[in-house]
Coordinates of N, CA and C in Angstrom, one line a residue:
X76 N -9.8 25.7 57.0 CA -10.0 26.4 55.7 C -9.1 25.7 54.7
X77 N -9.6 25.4 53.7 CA -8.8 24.9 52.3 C -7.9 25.6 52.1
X78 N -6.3 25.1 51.8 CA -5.7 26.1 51.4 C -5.8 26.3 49.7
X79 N -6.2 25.3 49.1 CA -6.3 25.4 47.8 C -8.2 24.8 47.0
X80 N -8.4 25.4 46.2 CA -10.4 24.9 46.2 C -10.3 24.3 45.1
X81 N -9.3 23.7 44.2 CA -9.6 23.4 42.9 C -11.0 22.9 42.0
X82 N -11.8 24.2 41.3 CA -12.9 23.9 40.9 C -12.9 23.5 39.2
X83 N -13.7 22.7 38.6 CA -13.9 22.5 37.3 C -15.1 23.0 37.0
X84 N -15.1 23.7 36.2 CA -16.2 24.1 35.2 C -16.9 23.1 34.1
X85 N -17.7 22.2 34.2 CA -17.9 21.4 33.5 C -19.1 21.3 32.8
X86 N -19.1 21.5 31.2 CA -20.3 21.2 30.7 C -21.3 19.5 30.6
X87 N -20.5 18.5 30.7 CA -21.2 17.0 31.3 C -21.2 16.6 32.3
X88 N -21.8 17.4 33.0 CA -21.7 17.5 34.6 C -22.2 15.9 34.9
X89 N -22.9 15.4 34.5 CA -22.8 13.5 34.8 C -21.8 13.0 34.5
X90 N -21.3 13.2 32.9 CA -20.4 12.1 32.9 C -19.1 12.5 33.5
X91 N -18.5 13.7 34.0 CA -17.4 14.2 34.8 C -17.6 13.7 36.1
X92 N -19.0 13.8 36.6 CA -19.2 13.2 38.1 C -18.9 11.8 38.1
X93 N -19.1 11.1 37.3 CA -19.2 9.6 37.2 C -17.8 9.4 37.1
X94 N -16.9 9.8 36.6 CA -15.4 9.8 36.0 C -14.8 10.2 37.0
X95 N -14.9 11.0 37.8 CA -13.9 11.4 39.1 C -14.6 10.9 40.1
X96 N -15.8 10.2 40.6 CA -16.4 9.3 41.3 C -15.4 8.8 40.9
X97 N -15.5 7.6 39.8 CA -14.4 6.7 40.2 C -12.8 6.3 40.2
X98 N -12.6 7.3 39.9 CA -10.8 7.5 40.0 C -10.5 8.3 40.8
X99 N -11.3 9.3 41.5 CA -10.3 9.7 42.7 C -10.0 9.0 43.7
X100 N -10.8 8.2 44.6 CA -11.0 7.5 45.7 C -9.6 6.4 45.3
X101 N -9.6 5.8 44.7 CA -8.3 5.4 44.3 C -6.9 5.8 43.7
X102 N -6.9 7.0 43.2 CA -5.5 7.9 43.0 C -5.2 8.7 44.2
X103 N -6.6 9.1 44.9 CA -6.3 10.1 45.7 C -6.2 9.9 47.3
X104 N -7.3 8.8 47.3 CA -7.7 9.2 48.8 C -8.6 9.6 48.9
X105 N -9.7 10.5 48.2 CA -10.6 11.5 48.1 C -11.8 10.9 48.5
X106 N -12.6 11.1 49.0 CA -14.1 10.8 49.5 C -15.1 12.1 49.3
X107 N -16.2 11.4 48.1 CA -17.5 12.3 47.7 C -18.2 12.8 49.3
X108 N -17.9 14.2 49.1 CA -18.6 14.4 50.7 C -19.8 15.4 50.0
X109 N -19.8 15.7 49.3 CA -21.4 16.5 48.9 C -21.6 16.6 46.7
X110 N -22.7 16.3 47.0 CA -23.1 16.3 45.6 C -23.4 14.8 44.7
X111 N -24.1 15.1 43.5 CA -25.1 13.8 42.5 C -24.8 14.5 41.3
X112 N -24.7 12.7 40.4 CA -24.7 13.2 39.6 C -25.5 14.4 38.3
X113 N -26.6 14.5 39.3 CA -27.4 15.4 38.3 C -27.1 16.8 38.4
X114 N -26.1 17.3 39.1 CA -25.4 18.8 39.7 C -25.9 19.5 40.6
X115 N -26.1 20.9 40.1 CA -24.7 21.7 39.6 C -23.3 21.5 40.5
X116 N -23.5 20.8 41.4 CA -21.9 20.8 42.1 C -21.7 19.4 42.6
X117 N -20.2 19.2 43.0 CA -20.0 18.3 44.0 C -18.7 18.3 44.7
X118 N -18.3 17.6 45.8 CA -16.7 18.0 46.2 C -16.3 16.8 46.8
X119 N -14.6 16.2 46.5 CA -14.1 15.7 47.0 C -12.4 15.9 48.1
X120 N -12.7 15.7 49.1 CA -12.4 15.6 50.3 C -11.1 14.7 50.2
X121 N -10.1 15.3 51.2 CA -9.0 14.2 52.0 C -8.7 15.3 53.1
X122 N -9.2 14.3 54.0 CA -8.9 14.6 55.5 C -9.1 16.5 55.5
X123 N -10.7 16.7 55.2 CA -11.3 17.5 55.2 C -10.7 19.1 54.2
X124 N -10.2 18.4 53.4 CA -9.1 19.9 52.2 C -10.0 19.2 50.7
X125 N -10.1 20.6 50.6 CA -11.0 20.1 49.1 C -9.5 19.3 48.2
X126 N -9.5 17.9 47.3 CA -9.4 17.8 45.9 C -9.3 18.5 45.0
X127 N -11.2 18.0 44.5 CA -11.5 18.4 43.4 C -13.2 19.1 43.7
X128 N -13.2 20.1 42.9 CA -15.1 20.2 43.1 C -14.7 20.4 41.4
X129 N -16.8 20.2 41.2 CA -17.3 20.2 40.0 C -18.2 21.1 39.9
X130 N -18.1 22.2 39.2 CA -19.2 22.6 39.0 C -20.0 23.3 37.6
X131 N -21.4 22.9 37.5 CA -21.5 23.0 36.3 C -21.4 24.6 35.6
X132 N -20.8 24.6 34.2 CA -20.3 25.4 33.4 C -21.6 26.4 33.6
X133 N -23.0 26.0 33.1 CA -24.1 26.9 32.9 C -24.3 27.9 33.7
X134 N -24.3 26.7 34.8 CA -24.9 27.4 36.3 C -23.5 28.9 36.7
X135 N -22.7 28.3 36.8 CA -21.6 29.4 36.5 C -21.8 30.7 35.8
X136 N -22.1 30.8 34.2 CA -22.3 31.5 33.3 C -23.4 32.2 33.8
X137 N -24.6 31.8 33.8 CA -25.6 32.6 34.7 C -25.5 33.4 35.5
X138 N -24.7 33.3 37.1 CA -24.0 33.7 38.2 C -23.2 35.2 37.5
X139 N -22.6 34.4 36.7 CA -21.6 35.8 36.1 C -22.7 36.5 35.2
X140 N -23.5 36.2 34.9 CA -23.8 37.3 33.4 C -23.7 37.1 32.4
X141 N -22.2 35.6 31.8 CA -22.2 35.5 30.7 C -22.3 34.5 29.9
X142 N -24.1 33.8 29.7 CA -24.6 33.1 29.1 C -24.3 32.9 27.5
X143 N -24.2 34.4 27.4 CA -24.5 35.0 25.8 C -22.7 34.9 25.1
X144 N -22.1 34.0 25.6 CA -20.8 33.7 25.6 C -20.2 32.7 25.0
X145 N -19.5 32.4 24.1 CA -19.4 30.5 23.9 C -18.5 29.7 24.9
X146 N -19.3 28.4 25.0 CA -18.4 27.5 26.1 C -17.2 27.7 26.0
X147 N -16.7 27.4 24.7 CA -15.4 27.4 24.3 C -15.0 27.6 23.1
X148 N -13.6 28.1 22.7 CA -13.2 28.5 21.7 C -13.4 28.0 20.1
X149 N -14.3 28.3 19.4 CA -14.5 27.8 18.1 C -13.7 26.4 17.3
X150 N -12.5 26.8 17.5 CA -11.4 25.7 17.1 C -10.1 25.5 18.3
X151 N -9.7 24.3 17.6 CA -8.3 23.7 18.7 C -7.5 24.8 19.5
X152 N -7.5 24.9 20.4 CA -6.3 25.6 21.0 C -5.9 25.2 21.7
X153 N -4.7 25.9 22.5 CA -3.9 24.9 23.5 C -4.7 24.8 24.8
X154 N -4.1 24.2 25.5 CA -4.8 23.5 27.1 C -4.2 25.0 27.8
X155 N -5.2 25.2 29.0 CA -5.1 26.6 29.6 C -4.3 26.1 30.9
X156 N -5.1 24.9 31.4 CA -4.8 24.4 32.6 C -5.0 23.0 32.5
X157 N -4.8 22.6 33.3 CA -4.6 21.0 34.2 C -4.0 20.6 35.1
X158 N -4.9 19.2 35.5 CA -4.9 18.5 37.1 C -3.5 18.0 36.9
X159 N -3.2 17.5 37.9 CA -2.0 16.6 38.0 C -2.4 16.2 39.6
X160 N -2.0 14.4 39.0 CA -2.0 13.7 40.3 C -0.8 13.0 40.5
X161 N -0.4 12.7 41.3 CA 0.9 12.3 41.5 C 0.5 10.5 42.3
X162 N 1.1 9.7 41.3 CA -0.2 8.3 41.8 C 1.4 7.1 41.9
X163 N 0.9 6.2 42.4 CA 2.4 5.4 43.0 C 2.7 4.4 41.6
X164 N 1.8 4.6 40.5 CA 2.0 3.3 39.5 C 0.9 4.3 38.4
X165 N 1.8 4.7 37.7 CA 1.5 5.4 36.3 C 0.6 5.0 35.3
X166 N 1.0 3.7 35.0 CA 0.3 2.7 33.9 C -0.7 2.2 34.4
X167 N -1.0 1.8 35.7 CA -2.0 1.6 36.4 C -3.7 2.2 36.6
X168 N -2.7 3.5 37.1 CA -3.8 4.9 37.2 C -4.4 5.0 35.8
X169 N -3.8 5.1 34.6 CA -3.9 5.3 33.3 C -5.2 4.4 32.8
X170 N -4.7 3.0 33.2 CA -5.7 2.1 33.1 C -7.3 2.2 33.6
X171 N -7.0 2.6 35.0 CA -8.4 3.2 35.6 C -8.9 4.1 35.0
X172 N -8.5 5.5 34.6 CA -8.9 6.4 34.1 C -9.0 6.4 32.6
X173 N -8.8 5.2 31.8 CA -8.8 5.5 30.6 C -10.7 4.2 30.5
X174 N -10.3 3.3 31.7 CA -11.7 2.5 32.0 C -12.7 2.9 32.5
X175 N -12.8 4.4 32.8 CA -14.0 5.0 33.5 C -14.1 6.5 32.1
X176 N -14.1 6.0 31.0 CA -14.6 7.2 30.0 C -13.0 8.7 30.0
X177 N -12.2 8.3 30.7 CA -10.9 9.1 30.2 C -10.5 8.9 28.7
X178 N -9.8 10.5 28.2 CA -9.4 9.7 26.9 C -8.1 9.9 26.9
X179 N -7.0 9.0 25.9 CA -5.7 9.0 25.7 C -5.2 10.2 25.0
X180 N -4.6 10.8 25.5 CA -3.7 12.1 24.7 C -2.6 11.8 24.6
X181 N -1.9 11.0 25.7 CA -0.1 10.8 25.3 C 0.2 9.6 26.3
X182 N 0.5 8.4 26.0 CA 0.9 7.1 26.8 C 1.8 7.1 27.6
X183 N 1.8 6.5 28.6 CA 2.6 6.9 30.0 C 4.5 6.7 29.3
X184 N 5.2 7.2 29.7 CA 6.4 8.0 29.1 C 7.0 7.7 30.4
X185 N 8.4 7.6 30.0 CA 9.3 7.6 31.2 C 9.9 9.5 31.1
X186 N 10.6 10.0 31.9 CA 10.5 11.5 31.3 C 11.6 12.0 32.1
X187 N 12.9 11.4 32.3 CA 14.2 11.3 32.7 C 14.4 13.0 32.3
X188 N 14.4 14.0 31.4 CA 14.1 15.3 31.3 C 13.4 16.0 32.3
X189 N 12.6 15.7 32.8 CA 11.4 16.7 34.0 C 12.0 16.1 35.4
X190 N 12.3 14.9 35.3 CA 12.9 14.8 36.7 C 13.5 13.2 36.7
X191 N 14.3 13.0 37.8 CA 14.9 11.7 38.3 C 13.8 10.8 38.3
X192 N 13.9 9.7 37.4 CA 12.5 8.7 37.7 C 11.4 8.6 37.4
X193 N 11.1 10.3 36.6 CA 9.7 10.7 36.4 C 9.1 9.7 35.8
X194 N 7.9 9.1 35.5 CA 7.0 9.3 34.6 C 5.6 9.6 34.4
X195 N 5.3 9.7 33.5 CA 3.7 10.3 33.0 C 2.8 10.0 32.1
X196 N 1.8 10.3 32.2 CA 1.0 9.9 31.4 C -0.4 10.9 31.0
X197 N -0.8 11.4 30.0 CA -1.5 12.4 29.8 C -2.9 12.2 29.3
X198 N -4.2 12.3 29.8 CA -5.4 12.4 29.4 C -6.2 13.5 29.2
X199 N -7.3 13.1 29.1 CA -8.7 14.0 29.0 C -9.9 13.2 29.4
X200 N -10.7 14.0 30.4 CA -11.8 13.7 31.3 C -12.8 13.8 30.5
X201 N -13.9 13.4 31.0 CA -15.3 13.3 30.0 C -15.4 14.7 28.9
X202 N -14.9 15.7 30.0 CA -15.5 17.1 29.3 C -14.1 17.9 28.4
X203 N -12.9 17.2 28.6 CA -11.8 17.4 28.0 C -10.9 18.3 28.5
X204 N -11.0 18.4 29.9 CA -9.6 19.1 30.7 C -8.8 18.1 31.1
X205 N -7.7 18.6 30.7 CA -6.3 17.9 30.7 C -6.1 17.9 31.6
X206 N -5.5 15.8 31.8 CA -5.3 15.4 33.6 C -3.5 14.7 33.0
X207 N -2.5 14.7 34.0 CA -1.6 14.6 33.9 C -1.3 13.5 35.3
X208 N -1.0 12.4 35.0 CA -0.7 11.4 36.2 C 0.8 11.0 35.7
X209 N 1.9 11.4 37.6 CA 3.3 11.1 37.2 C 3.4 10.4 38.6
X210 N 4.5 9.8 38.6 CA 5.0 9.3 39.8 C 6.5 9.6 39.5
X211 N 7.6 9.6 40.5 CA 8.7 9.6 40.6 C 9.1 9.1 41.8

């Protein structure tokens, strides 16, 4: 059993699939064990413990009841949550994920404040949940 299921709610359920297709397997380890890009779901795997799953926003909304809802908040607010991967070369990972449709929120940072060695680097996925890659 997973001890943890980390799922995303995703309204571009292709272009999220295509974007963690290709940066997990390389940050992570992770191997696509069920799901296409056309949805509503997919999951990635290391040594049988869920990652990451995807699942589409709509399909969700339906399940619950609440279609008649907005995706999201009218204007800017702050981030609720976010991933963090912990990857052996910061500026690297960044690279990958900013070359598979990631966007730039804050350039990898050395961050001698959060810890011994830290550093980080801050994005956004196709659908705009905040991904956070540090190494120390």
């Amino acid at each position: 059993m997973d001890a943890l299921y980390p799922r995303l709610l995703v309204t571009r359920f292709a272009e999220c699939f295509a974007f963690y297709r290709a940066i997990l397997p390389p940050l992570t380890g992770a191997a696509l064990v069920k799901g296409a890009p056309e949805g509503p779901y997919a999951n990635w795997d290391v040594d049988d413990q869920a990652v990451l799953v995807l699942f589409d926003r709509a399909a969700m909304a339906t399940t619950l009841g609440t279609t008649d809802l907005p995706d999201r908040p009218s204007s800017p607010a702050q981030d609720a949550a976010m991933l963090v991967f912990r990857v052996d070369d910061v500026d690297k990972a960044l690279a990958l994920c900013l070359g598979h449709s990631g966007t730039l929120a804050i350039a990898a940072t050395d961050r001698p404040e959060w810890g011994p060695n830290l550093r980080s680097a801050h994005l956004r996925d196709p659908d705009g949940h905040l991904i956070e890659l540090q190494s120390y």
